[in-house]
Structure formats: C-alpha cells, structure tokens
C-alpha cells in the first residue's frame, strides 16, 4: 500500500460517537496524522453549516465534502472546489412525490434548510444537525430562487426501500437521472448523478495532486460506497452495514470504539514510521 496523503472521513456513525462527539483519543490521532503532512477532511451528507463545528473543533482548514458530495468547500476561506446542485425537474418531481405520499422532505438551498411541514422526524433531524429549518408553504416555489444541493426524504425504515424503488422507476419513466442512496435506515438522499462522495473525493484528490492509491476513506453506510470504491485504502467501521463492510479493504472498530482513529494509527501513522 502506498503512503496515504489524503484521508476522507464520514461523520455520523463513523467518526462521531452515538452522542455526536469525538473522543479525546480520536482528536489526538487526527492531530498527529495532520502534523505528519496528511490532508484530512470530512466527507458527509450533512449541510456545510452542520459540518462546520466539527471542522473548527479539529482544525480542518481544507475543503470539506458536504451535501453528499454536491459541495466541496473550505469553511474558513470560502474557496469552492466542486459544486453540483440537483436538476430542477428532478427536484420538482421528488417534492411532488413526497407531498403525495406524506413523506417529510428537507430542501437544502444555499446553506439553508427548508421544509413544507413541521413534523416529529423533521424536528429530530433539526436537533441532530444543529441547524434550524424554515417552513415555507411550497418548496417548489424555492426552485425559482435557486437549485438545491440535495433533497432528503425521511420515512419509516420499513417503507424507505419501497420509496427508493418507486422514485427510481418514476425518474426512469420521465427520462430523468439522479443519485439515490440511503445515509441512514430512514434517510433517502436525492442528489445530482454526479454529486456523490466518490466523485467529490476524486475531484478533491485531483485538485490536491493526489492519486487514488494515496487516498484513504472511512465510512459506514450506503452513501459511502462510491467513496470507498474510489479510495485505494477503504475502511469500514464495525457498525457499518454488512454490504458496506464487504466492499471495504479493512474493517476497524465501531464508531463508539474510536474505529477511525485506530485505523489511522495502524494504516497511516505506523506505516509512516516504518518508511522512515
């Protein structure tokens, strides 16, 4: 394995513990990795404002992969490396589908979160993300203002796969394309087909002049698959979905057991010491 020069880490259920915090041990390992000259960034489905506190806590003065890969931006300098919002026709169709089915829909526009209805699942999301939502009468009217980075449908776990399949069929029937994936058992993410963590990570690696063999990615869920596939060194935490674990080259401890830090210590820090 080549020496790692770029590390992309998912937040929820990967780097973050279940209480949404990062242990002192993990913070120390991340600091040591960065001091060794490796670029470490966040790769998340979260909004940029939701990822920002963690970037500030960890001192990640680098472009962050956010909105599932739709925006790669440095929160400190404001520099944008990649920008790929959702297609208007797709967004309109998904909004209409969610409204018809009574599914909660999050609309992400210019680092703001909008909803049509205030729901328990929406309020729970607001607490997890740490970003307040704004209620509007019609999400479709927002499309006249600009295109969203993504849409998120929140639904019961036993129904989400059915909605995913139905949306795929509807989009195909209309001759439209989108990237549909699950970030959590109840979260259905809708993005531009070129807005994935994998595409965003490749773009960032190219921007930094780093080859895929020099990239390490850590994740846990279906929305991490493209990122894990691109990275030369792919790591899944022990609590990852079985399908995700099967695609990773390495399995580390769970998110509650400093899995990311343990993998970094073994695959980056110790290898760096051996190569000296």
PDB file of C-alpha atoms in Angstrom:
ATOM      1  CA  UNK A   1       0.000   0.000   0.000  1.00  0.00           C
ATOM      2  CA  UNK A   2       1.296   3.443  -0.943  1.00  0.00           C
ATOM      3  CA  UNK A   3       1.792   6.138   1.645  1.00  0.00           C
ATOM      4  CA  UNK A   4      -1.513   7.864   2.393  1.00  0.00           C
ATOM      5  CA  UNK A   5      -1.656  11.579   1.552  1.00  0.00           C
ATOM      6  CA  UNK A   6      -5.417  12.270   1.762  1.00  0.00           C
ATOM      7  CA  UNK A   7      -7.969  10.919   4.241  1.00  0.00           C
ATOM      8  CA  UNK A   8     -11.747  11.438   3.906  1.00  0.00           C
ATOM      9  CA  UNK A   9     -13.869  10.559   6.922  1.00  0.00           C
ATOM     10  CA  UNK A  10     -17.637  10.293   7.228  1.00  0.00           C
ATOM     11  CA  UNK A  11     -19.139  11.906  10.326  1.00  0.00           C
ATOM     12  CA  UNK A  12     -22.321  10.244  11.569  1.00  0.00           C
ATOM     13  CA  UNK A  13     -21.902   6.662  12.790  1.00  0.00           C
ATOM     14  CA  UNK A  14     -18.260   6.707  11.648  1.00  0.00           C
ATOM     15  CA  UNK A  15     -16.088   9.400  13.248  1.00  0.00           C
ATOM     16  CA  UNK A  16     -18.802  10.598  15.624  1.00  0.00           C
ATOM     17  CA  UNK A  17     -19.875   8.501  18.566  1.00  0.00           C
ATOM     18  CA  UNK A  18     -23.583   7.911  19.083  1.00  0.00           C
ATOM     19  CA  UNK A  19     -23.716  11.042  21.255  1.00  0.00           C
ATOM     20  CA  UNK A  20     -22.328  13.043  18.271  1.00  0.00           C
ATOM     21  CA  UNK A  21     -18.994  13.742  19.978  1.00  0.00           C
ATOM     22  CA  UNK A  22     -15.367  12.916  19.110  1.00  0.00           C
ATOM     23  CA  UNK A  23     -13.220  11.346  21.821  1.00  0.00           C
ATOM     24  CA  UNK A  24     -10.004  12.949  23.052  1.00  0.00           C
ATOM     25  CA  UNK A  25      -8.084   9.955  21.716  1.00  0.00           C
ATOM     26  CA  UNK A  26      -9.561  10.373  18.231  1.00  0.00           C
ATOM     27  CA  UNK A  27      -8.838  14.094  18.262  1.00  0.00           C
ATOM     28  CA  UNK A  28      -5.220  13.407  19.222  1.00  0.00           C
ATOM     29  CA  UNK A  29      -4.737  10.812  16.468  1.00  0.00           C
ATOM     30  CA  UNK A  30      -6.283  13.135  13.880  1.00  0.00           C
ATOM     31  CA  UNK A  31      -3.936  15.907  15.011  1.00  0.00           C
ATOM     32  CA  UNK A  32      -0.905  13.629  14.683  1.00  0.00           C
ATOM     33  CA  UNK A  33      -1.989  12.481  11.222  1.00  0.00           C
ATOM     34  CA  UNK A  34      -2.348  16.079  10.053  1.00  0.00           C
ATOM     35  CA  UNK A  35       1.005  17.028  11.563  1.00  0.00           C
ATOM     36  CA  UNK A  36       2.590  14.182   9.588  1.00  0.00           C
ATOM     37  CA  UNK A  37       1.634  16.032   6.408  1.00  0.00           C
ATOM     38  CA  UNK A  38      -1.532  14.129   5.511  1.00  0.00           C
ATOM     39  CA  UNK A  39      -4.597  16.115   4.424  1.00  0.00           C
ATOM     40  CA  UNK A  40      -7.623  15.031   6.467  1.00  0.00           C
ATOM     41  CA  UNK A  41     -11.131  16.125   5.548  1.00  0.00           C
ATOM     42  CA  UNK A  42     -14.760  15.417   6.350  1.00  0.00           C
ATOM     43  CA  UNK A  43     -16.997  13.666   3.822  1.00  0.00           C
ATOM     44  CA  UNK A  44     -20.620  13.870   4.897  1.00  0.00           C
ATOM     45  CA  UNK A  45     -24.207  14.125   3.770  1.00  0.00           C
ATOM     46  CA  UNK A  46     -24.622  16.946   6.263  1.00  0.00           C
ATOM     47  CA  UNK A  47     -25.015  20.585   5.321  1.00  0.00           C
ATOM     48  CA  UNK A  48     -21.884  22.708   5.397  1.00  0.00           C
ATOM     49  CA  UNK A  49     -23.138  24.659   8.466  1.00  0.00           C
ATOM     50  CA  UNK A  50     -23.778  21.335  10.227  1.00  0.00           C
ATOM     51  CA  UNK A  51     -20.278  20.019   9.454  1.00  0.00           C
ATOM     52  CA  UNK A  52     -18.543  23.301  10.243  1.00  0.00           C
ATOM     53  CA  UNK A  53     -18.416  22.923  14.075  1.00  0.00           C
ATOM     54  CA  UNK A  54     -16.517  19.655  13.712  1.00  0.00           C
ATOM     55  CA  UNK A  55     -14.120  21.163  11.169  1.00  0.00           C
ATOM     56  CA  UNK A  56     -13.458  24.020  13.582  1.00  0.00           C
ATOM     57  CA  UNK A  57     -13.009  21.648  16.519  1.00  0.00           C
ATOM     58  CA  UNK A  58     -10.490  19.563  14.564  1.00  0.00           C
ATOM     59  CA  UNK A  59      -8.786  22.444  12.772  1.00  0.00           C
ATOM     60  CA  UNK A  60      -9.632  21.138   9.285  1.00  0.00           C
ATOM     61  CA  UNK A  61      -8.653  24.196   7.224  1.00  0.00           C
ATOM     62  CA  UNK A  62      -9.255  22.251   3.995  1.00  0.00           C
ATOM     63  CA  UNK A  63     -12.173  21.789   1.572  1.00  0.00           C
ATOM     64  CA  UNK A  64     -14.928  19.675   3.142  1.00  0.00           C
ATOM     65  CA  UNK A  65     -17.132  17.259   1.189  1.00  0.00           C
ATOM     66  CA  UNK A  66     -20.716  18.083   2.162  1.00  0.00           C
ATOM     67  CA  UNK A  67     -24.299  17.578   0.957  1.00  0.00           C
ATOM     68  CA  UNK A  68     -23.422  14.035  -0.099  1.00  0.00           C
ATOM     69  CA  UNK A  69     -20.757  15.331  -2.471  1.00  0.00           C
ATOM     70  CA  UNK A  70     -22.702  18.219  -4.025  1.00  0.00           C
ATOM     71  CA  UNK A  71     -20.436  20.858  -2.467  1.00  0.00           C
ATOM     72  CA  UNK A  72     -16.712  20.741  -1.698  1.00  0.00           C
ATOM     73  CA  UNK A  73     -15.823  23.947   0.105  1.00  0.00           C
ATOM     74  CA  UNK A  74     -13.367  25.288   2.666  1.00  0.00           C
ATOM     75  CA  UNK A  75     -15.414  26.729   5.536  1.00  0.00           C
ATOM     76  CA  UNK A  76     -12.577  29.039   6.573  1.00  0.00           C
ATOM     77  CA  UNK A  77     -11.521  30.559   3.240  1.00  0.00           C
ATOM     78  CA  UNK A  78     -14.797  30.069   1.379  1.00  0.00           C
ATOM     79  CA  UNK A  79     -12.959  28.508  -1.579  1.00  0.00           C
ATOM     80  CA  UNK A  80     -15.173  26.165  -3.621  1.00  0.00           C
ATOM     81  CA  UNK A  81     -13.580  23.137  -5.286  1.00  0.00           C
ATOM     82  CA  UNK A  82     -16.755  21.424  -6.528  1.00  0.00           C
ATOM     83  CA  UNK A  83     -20.388  22.481  -6.878  1.00  0.00           C
ATOM     84  CA  UNK A  84     -23.118  20.238  -8.308  1.00  0.00           C
ATOM     85  CA  UNK A  85     -26.733  21.068  -7.350  1.00  0.00           C
ATOM     86  CA  UNK A  86     -29.776  18.985  -8.182  1.00  0.00           C
ATOM     87  CA  UNK A  87     -31.565  19.193 -11.525  1.00  0.00           C
ATOM     88  CA  UNK A  88     -34.746  21.330 -11.356  1.00  0.00           C
ATOM     89  CA  UNK A  89     -37.013  18.735 -12.983  1.00  0.00           C
ATOM     90  CA  UNK A  90     -35.795  16.035 -10.604  1.00  0.00           C
ATOM     91  CA  UNK A  91     -36.233  18.289  -7.586  1.00  0.00           C
ATOM     92  CA  UNK A  92     -39.787  19.185  -8.591  1.00  0.00           C
ATOM     93  CA  UNK A  93     -40.715  15.554  -9.179  1.00  0.00           C
ATOM     94  CA  UNK A  94     -39.293  14.432  -5.806  1.00  0.00           C
ATOM     95  CA  UNK A  95     -41.049  17.234  -3.944  1.00  0.00           C
ATOM     96  CA  UNK A  96     -44.349  16.266  -5.563  1.00  0.00           C
ATOM     97  CA  UNK A  97     -43.759  12.599  -4.758  1.00  0.00           C
ATOM     98  CA  UNK A  98     -43.049  13.371  -1.104  1.00  0.00           C
ATOM     99  CA  UNK A  99     -46.104  15.602  -0.843  1.00  0.00           C
ATOM    100  CA  UNK A 100     -48.361  12.956  -2.410  1.00  0.00           C
ATOM    101  CA  UNK A 101     -47.036  10.196  -0.131  1.00  0.00           C
ATOM    102  CA  UNK A 102     -46.999  12.324   3.012  1.00  0.00           C
ATOM    103  CA  UNK A 103     -43.221  11.933   3.395  1.00  0.00           C
ATOM    104  CA  UNK A 104     -41.153  14.579   5.165  1.00  0.00           C
ATOM    105  CA  UNK A 105     -38.863  16.364   2.669  1.00  0.00           C
ATOM    106  CA  UNK A 106     -35.832  18.520   3.504  1.00  0.00           C
ATOM    107  CA  UNK A 107     -34.833  21.096   0.870  1.00  0.00           C
ATOM    108  CA  UNK A 108     -31.243  22.415   1.030  1.00  0.00           C
ATOM    109  CA  UNK A 109     -30.636  25.762  -0.665  1.00  0.00           C
ATOM    110  CA  UNK A 110     -27.572  27.985  -0.155  1.00  0.00           C
ATOM    111  CA  UNK A 111     -26.756  26.513   3.270  1.00  0.00           C
ATOM    112  CA  UNK A 112     -30.338  26.954   4.455  1.00  0.00           C
ATOM    113  CA  UNK A 113     -32.793  24.177   5.301  1.00  0.00           C
ATOM    114  CA  UNK A 114     -36.444  24.431   4.243  1.00  0.00           C
ATOM    115  CA  UNK A 115     -39.492  22.234   4.894  1.00  0.00           C
ATOM    116  CA  UNK A 116     -43.172  22.408   3.965  1.00  0.00           C
ATOM    117  CA  UNK A 117     -44.414  20.725   7.119  1.00  0.00           C
ATOM    118  CA  UNK A 118     -43.198  20.679  10.705  1.00  0.00           C
ATOM    119  CA  UNK A 119     -43.040  17.000  11.651  1.00  0.00           C
ATOM    120  CA  UNK A 120     -41.556  14.991  14.546  1.00  0.00           C
ATOM    121  CA  UNK A 121     -38.933  13.475  12.227  1.00  0.00           C
ATOM    122  CA  UNK A 122     -38.081  16.923  10.909  1.00  0.00           C
ATOM    123  CA  UNK A 123     -37.676  18.307  14.415  1.00  0.00           C
ATOM    124  CA  UNK A 124     -35.495  15.331  15.352  1.00  0.00           C
ATOM    125  CA  UNK A 125     -33.311  15.969  12.298  1.00  0.00           C
ATOM    126  CA  UNK A 126     -33.042  19.633  13.270  1.00  0.00           C
ATOM    127  CA  UNK A 127     -31.678  18.603  16.675  1.00  0.00           C
ATOM    128  CA  UNK A 128     -29.170  16.141  15.201  1.00  0.00           C
ATOM    129  CA  UNK A 129     -27.907  18.537  12.540  1.00  0.00           C
ATOM    130  CA  UNK A 130     -27.816  21.542  14.830  1.00  0.00           C
ATOM    131  CA  UNK A 131     -29.273  23.686  12.049  1.00  0.00           C
ATOM    132  CA  UNK A 132     -32.760  25.269  12.266  1.00  0.00           C
ATOM    133  CA  UNK A 133     -35.246  24.799   9.436  1.00  0.00           C
ATOM    134  CA  UNK A 134     -37.507  27.386   7.837  1.00  0.00           C
ATOM    135  CA  UNK A 135     -41.081  26.405   6.993  1.00  0.00           C
ATOM    136  CA  UNK A 136     -42.479  27.509   3.645  1.00  0.00           C
ATOM    137  CA  UNK A 137     -45.842  26.915   2.004  1.00  0.00           C
ATOM    138  CA  UNK A 138     -44.454  25.429  -1.211  1.00  0.00           C
ATOM    139  CA  UNK A 139     -40.950  24.021  -1.705  1.00  0.00           C
ATOM    140  CA  UNK A 140     -41.413  24.157  -5.473  1.00  0.00           C
ATOM    141  CA  UNK A 141     -41.520  27.946  -5.327  1.00  0.00           C
ATOM    142  CA  UNK A 142     -37.975  27.912  -3.951  1.00  0.00           C
ATOM    143  CA  UNK A 143     -36.813  26.477  -7.275  1.00  0.00           C
ATOM    144  CA  UNK A 144     -37.374  29.944  -8.740  1.00  0.00           C
ATOM    145  CA  UNK A 145     -34.706  31.191  -6.311  1.00  0.00           C
ATOM    146  CA  UNK A 146     -32.113  28.502  -6.955  1.00  0.00           C
ATOM    147  CA  UNK A 147     -31.377  24.799  -7.202  1.00  0.00           C
ATOM    148  CA  UNK A 148     -30.975  22.727  -4.032  1.00  0.00           C
ATOM    149  CA  UNK A 149     -27.774  20.843  -3.275  1.00  0.00           C
ATOM    150  CA  UNK A 150     -29.914  17.862  -2.373  1.00  0.00           C
ATOM    151  CA  UNK A 151     -33.288  16.689  -1.096  1.00  0.00           C
ATOM    152  CA  UNK A 152     -33.700  14.347   1.851  1.00  0.00           C
ATOM    153  CA  UNK A 153     -36.771  12.193   2.408  1.00  0.00           C
ATOM    154  CA  UNK A 154     -37.262  10.924   5.973  1.00  0.00           C
ATOM    155  CA  UNK A 155     -39.554   7.940   6.372  1.00  0.00           C
ATOM    156  CA  UNK A 156     -40.115   4.801   8.416  1.00  0.00           C
ATOM    157  CA  UNK A 157     -37.382   2.215   7.892  1.00  0.00           C
ATOM    158  CA  UNK A 158     -39.792  -0.432   6.607  1.00  0.00           C
ATOM    159  CA  UNK A 159     -41.055   1.921   3.854  1.00  0.00           C
ATOM    160  CA  UNK A 160     -37.888   3.690   2.708  1.00  0.00           C
ATOM    161  CA  UNK A 161     -36.730   0.970   0.300  1.00  0.00           C
ATOM    162  CA  UNK A 162     -40.125   0.995  -1.393  1.00  0.00           C
ATOM    163  CA  UNK A 163     -39.915   4.771  -1.852  1.00  0.00           C
ATOM    164  CA  UNK A 164     -36.394   4.453  -3.243  1.00  0.00           C
ATOM    165  CA  UNK A 165     -37.543   1.927  -5.824  1.00  0.00           C
ATOM    166  CA  UNK A 166     -40.661   3.910  -6.736  1.00  0.00           C
ATOM    167  CA  UNK A 167     -38.656   7.097  -7.237  1.00  0.00           C
ATOM    168  CA  UNK A 168     -36.154   5.298  -9.436  1.00  0.00           C
ATOM    169  CA  UNK A 169     -38.963   3.965 -11.602  1.00  0.00           C
ATOM    170  CA  UNK A 170     -40.658   7.374 -11.833  1.00  0.00           C
ATOM    171  CA  UNK A 171     -37.411   9.128 -12.760  1.00  0.00           C
ATOM    172  CA  UNK A 172     -36.625   6.499 -15.379  1.00  0.00           C
ATOM    173  CA  UNK A 173     -40.105   6.799 -16.845  1.00  0.00           C
ATOM    174  CA  UNK A 174     -39.654  10.573 -17.135  1.00  0.00           C
ATOM    175  CA  UNK A 175     -36.200  10.215 -18.691  1.00  0.00           C
ATOM    176  CA  UNK A 176     -34.528  11.819 -15.686  1.00  0.00           C
ATOM    177  CA  UNK A 177     -31.484  10.753 -13.703  1.00  0.00           C
ATOM    178  CA  UNK A 178     -30.483  11.237 -10.069  1.00  0.00           C
ATOM    179  CA  UNK A 179     -28.314   9.618  -7.444  1.00  0.00           C
ATOM    180  CA  UNK A 180     -30.495   7.932  -4.820  1.00  0.00           C
ATOM    181  CA  UNK A 181     -28.962   6.407  -1.719  1.00  0.00           C
ATOM    182  CA  UNK A 182     -29.576   5.805   1.979  1.00  0.00           C
ATOM    183  CA  UNK A 183     -27.390   7.537   4.559  1.00  0.00           C
ATOM    184  CA  UNK A 184     -29.353   6.094   7.478  1.00  0.00           C
ATOM    185  CA  UNK A 185     -32.074   3.424   7.607  1.00  0.00           C
ATOM    186  CA  UNK A 186     -34.715   6.187   7.494  1.00  0.00           C
ATOM    187  CA  UNK A 187     -32.908   8.744   5.268  1.00  0.00           C
ATOM    188  CA  UNK A 188     -33.298   8.693   1.474  1.00  0.00           C
ATOM    189  CA  UNK A 189     -30.856  11.111  -0.172  1.00  0.00           C
ATOM    190  CA  UNK A 190     -31.529  12.576  -3.633  1.00  0.00           C
ATOM    191  CA  UNK A 191     -28.648  14.248  -5.468  1.00  0.00           C
ATOM    192  CA  UNK A 192     -27.436  15.080  -8.949  1.00  0.00           C
ATOM    193  CA  UNK A 193     -25.984  11.890 -10.512  1.00  0.00           C
ATOM    194  CA  UNK A 194     -22.520  13.470 -10.375  1.00  0.00           C
ATOM    195  CA  UNK A 195     -22.925  14.537  -6.747  1.00  0.00           C
ATOM    196  CA  UNK A 196     -21.608  11.538  -4.822  1.00  0.00           C
ATOM    197  CA  UNK A 197     -18.946  11.257  -2.171  1.00  0.00           C
ATOM    198  CA  UNK A 198     -16.883   9.292  -4.675  1.00  0.00           C
ATOM    199  CA  UNK A 199     -16.984  11.963  -7.391  1.00  0.00           C
ATOM    200  CA  UNK A 200     -16.318  14.687  -4.848  1.00  0.00           C
ATOM    201  CA  UNK A 201     -13.378  12.796  -3.353  1.00  0.00           C
ATOM    202  CA  UNK A 202     -11.857  12.207  -6.800  1.00  0.00           C
ATOM    203  CA  UNK A 203     -12.251  15.905  -7.598  1.00  0.00           C
ATOM    204  CA  UNK A 204     -10.571  16.880  -4.335  1.00  0.00           C
ATOM    205  CA  UNK A 205      -7.755  14.364  -4.863  1.00  0.00           C
ATOM    206  CA  UNK A 206      -7.127  15.709  -8.380  1.00  0.00           C
ATOM    207  CA  UNK A 207      -7.167  19.259  -7.019  1.00  0.00           C
ATOM    208  CA  UNK A 208      -4.532  18.285  -4.450  1.00  0.00           C
ATOM    209  CA  UNK A 209      -2.488  16.272  -6.940  1.00  0.00           C
ATOM    210  CA  UNK A 210      -3.038  13.027  -5.043  1.00  0.00           C
ATOM    211  CA  UNK A 211      -3.551   9.658  -6.752  1.00  0.00           C
ATOM    212  CA  UNK A 212      -6.383   7.340  -5.706  1.00  0.00           C
ATOM    213  CA  UNK A 213      -3.785   4.875  -4.359  1.00  0.00           C
ATOM    214  CA  UNK A 214      -2.774   7.590  -1.882  1.00  0.00           C
ATOM    215  CA  UNK A 215      -6.342   8.159  -0.662  1.00  0.00           C
ATOM    216  CA  UNK A 216      -7.953   6.621   2.423  1.00  0.00           C
ATOM    217  CA  UNK A 217     -11.707   6.754   3.054  1.00  0.00           C
ATOM    218  CA  UNK A 218     -13.686   5.705   6.139  1.00  0.00           C
ATOM    219  CA  UNK A 219     -17.447   5.136   6.209  1.00  0.00           C
ATOM    220  CA  UNK A 220     -20.392   3.092   7.407  1.00  0.00           C
ATOM    221  CA  UNK A 221     -23.398   3.362   5.111  1.00  0.00           C
ATOM    222  CA  UNK A 222     -24.624   3.028   1.526  1.00  0.00           C
ATOM    223  CA  UNK A 223     -23.876   6.678   0.765  1.00  0.00           C
ATOM    224  CA  UNK A 224     -20.196   5.917   1.442  1.00  0.00           C
ATOM    225  CA  UNK A 225     -19.913   3.143  -1.160  1.00  0.00           C
ATOM    226  CA  UNK A 226     -18.703   5.321  -4.056  1.00  0.00           C
ATOM    227  CA  UNK A 227     -16.132   6.946  -1.795  1.00  0.00           C
ATOM    228  CA  UNK A 228     -14.870   3.588  -0.533  1.00  0.00           C
ATOM    229  CA  UNK A 229     -14.725   2.297  -4.095  1.00  0.00           C
ATOM    230  CA  UNK A 230     -12.578   5.229  -5.237  1.00  0.00           C
ATOM    231  CA  UNK A 231     -10.099   5.200  -2.364  1.00  0.00           C
ATOM    232  CA  UNK A 232      -7.056   2.983  -2.637  1.00  0.00           C
ATOM    233  CA  UNK A 233      -7.396   2.314   1.088  1.00  0.00           C
ATOM    234  CA  UNK A 234     -11.038   1.787   2.093  1.00  0.00           C
ATOM    235  CA  UNK A 235     -12.072   1.331   5.727  1.00  0.00           C
ATOM    236  CA  UNK A 236     -15.466   0.450   7.205  1.00  0.00           C
ATOM    237  CA  UNK A 237     -16.268   0.728  10.893  1.00  0.00           C
ATOM    238  CA  UNK A 238     -17.521  -2.414  12.648  1.00  0.00           C
ATOM    239  CA  UNK A 239     -21.034  -0.979  12.950  1.00  0.00           C
ATOM    240  CA  UNK A 240     -21.282  -0.437   9.172  1.00  0.00           C
ATOM    241  CA  UNK A 241     -23.966  -2.150   7.129  1.00  0.00           C
ATOM    242  CA  UNK A 242     -22.823  -5.664   6.105  1.00  0.00           C
ATOM    243  CA  UNK A 243     -22.829  -4.698   2.414  1.00  0.00           C
ATOM    244  CA  UNK A 244     -20.568  -1.749   3.156  1.00  0.00           C
ATOM    245  CA  UNK A 245     -18.213  -3.886   5.224  1.00  0.00           C
ATOM    246  CA  UNK A 246     -17.987  -6.353   2.336  1.00  0.00           C
ATOM    247  CA  UNK A 247     -16.792  -3.582  -0.010  1.00  0.00           C
ATOM    248  CA  UNK A 248     -14.070  -2.248   2.305  1.00  0.00           C
ATOM    249  CA  UNK A 249     -10.481  -3.492   2.308  1.00  0.00           C
ATOM    250  CA  UNK A 250     -10.178  -3.012   6.055  1.00  0.00           C
ATOM    251  CA  UNK A 251     -12.616  -3.320   8.962  1.00  0.00           C
ATOM    252  CA  UNK A 252     -11.891  -1.324  12.089  1.00  0.00           C
ATOM    253  CA  UNK A 253     -13.594  -0.928  15.472  1.00  0.00           C
ATOM    254  CA  UNK A 254     -17.012   0.710  15.782  1.00  0.00           C
ATOM    255  CA  UNK A 255     -17.724   4.430  15.889  1.00  0.00           C
ATOM    256  CA  UNK A 256     -18.111   4.180  19.672  1.00  0.00           C
ATOM    257  CA  UNK A 257     -14.713   2.489  19.968  1.00  0.00           C
ATOM    258  CA  UNK A 258     -12.605   5.052  18.076  1.00  0.00           C
ATOM    259  CA  UNK A 259     -12.640   2.953  14.911  1.00  0.00           C
ATOM    260  CA  UNK A 260     -11.417   5.737  12.627  1.00  0.00           C
ATOM    261  CA  UNK A 261      -8.567   6.690  14.951  1.00  0.00           C
ATOM    262  CA  UNK A 262      -7.483   3.071  15.350  1.00  0.00           C
ATOM    263  CA  UNK A 263      -7.398   2.637  11.568  1.00  0.00           C
ATOM    264  CA  UNK A 264      -5.421   5.855  11.128  1.00  0.00           C
ATOM    265  CA  UNK A 265      -2.948   4.823  13.789  1.00  0.00           C
ATOM    266  CA  UNK A 266      -2.382   1.458  12.121  1.00  0.00           C
ATOM    267  CA  UNK A 267      -2.556   2.347   8.427  1.00  0.00           C
ATOM    268  CA  UNK A 268      -1.119   5.866   8.416  1.00  0.00           C
ATOM    269  CA  UNK A 269       0.982   6.639  11.488  1.00  0.00           C
ATOM    270  CA  UNK A 270       2.683   3.276  11.951  1.00  0.00           C
ATOM    271  CA  UNK A 271       3.340   2.871   8.229  1.00  0.00           C
ATOM    272  CA  UNK A 272       4.849   6.357   8.147  1.00  0.00           C
ATOM    273  CA  UNK A 273       7.187   5.401  10.988  1.00  0.00           C
ATOM    274  CA  UNK A 274       8.240   2.214   9.193  1.00  0.00           C
ATOM    275  CA  UNK A 275       9.014   4.090   5.966  1.00  0.00           C
ATOM    276  CA  UNK A 276      11.454   6.461   7.641  1.00  0.00           C
TER     277      UNK A 276
END
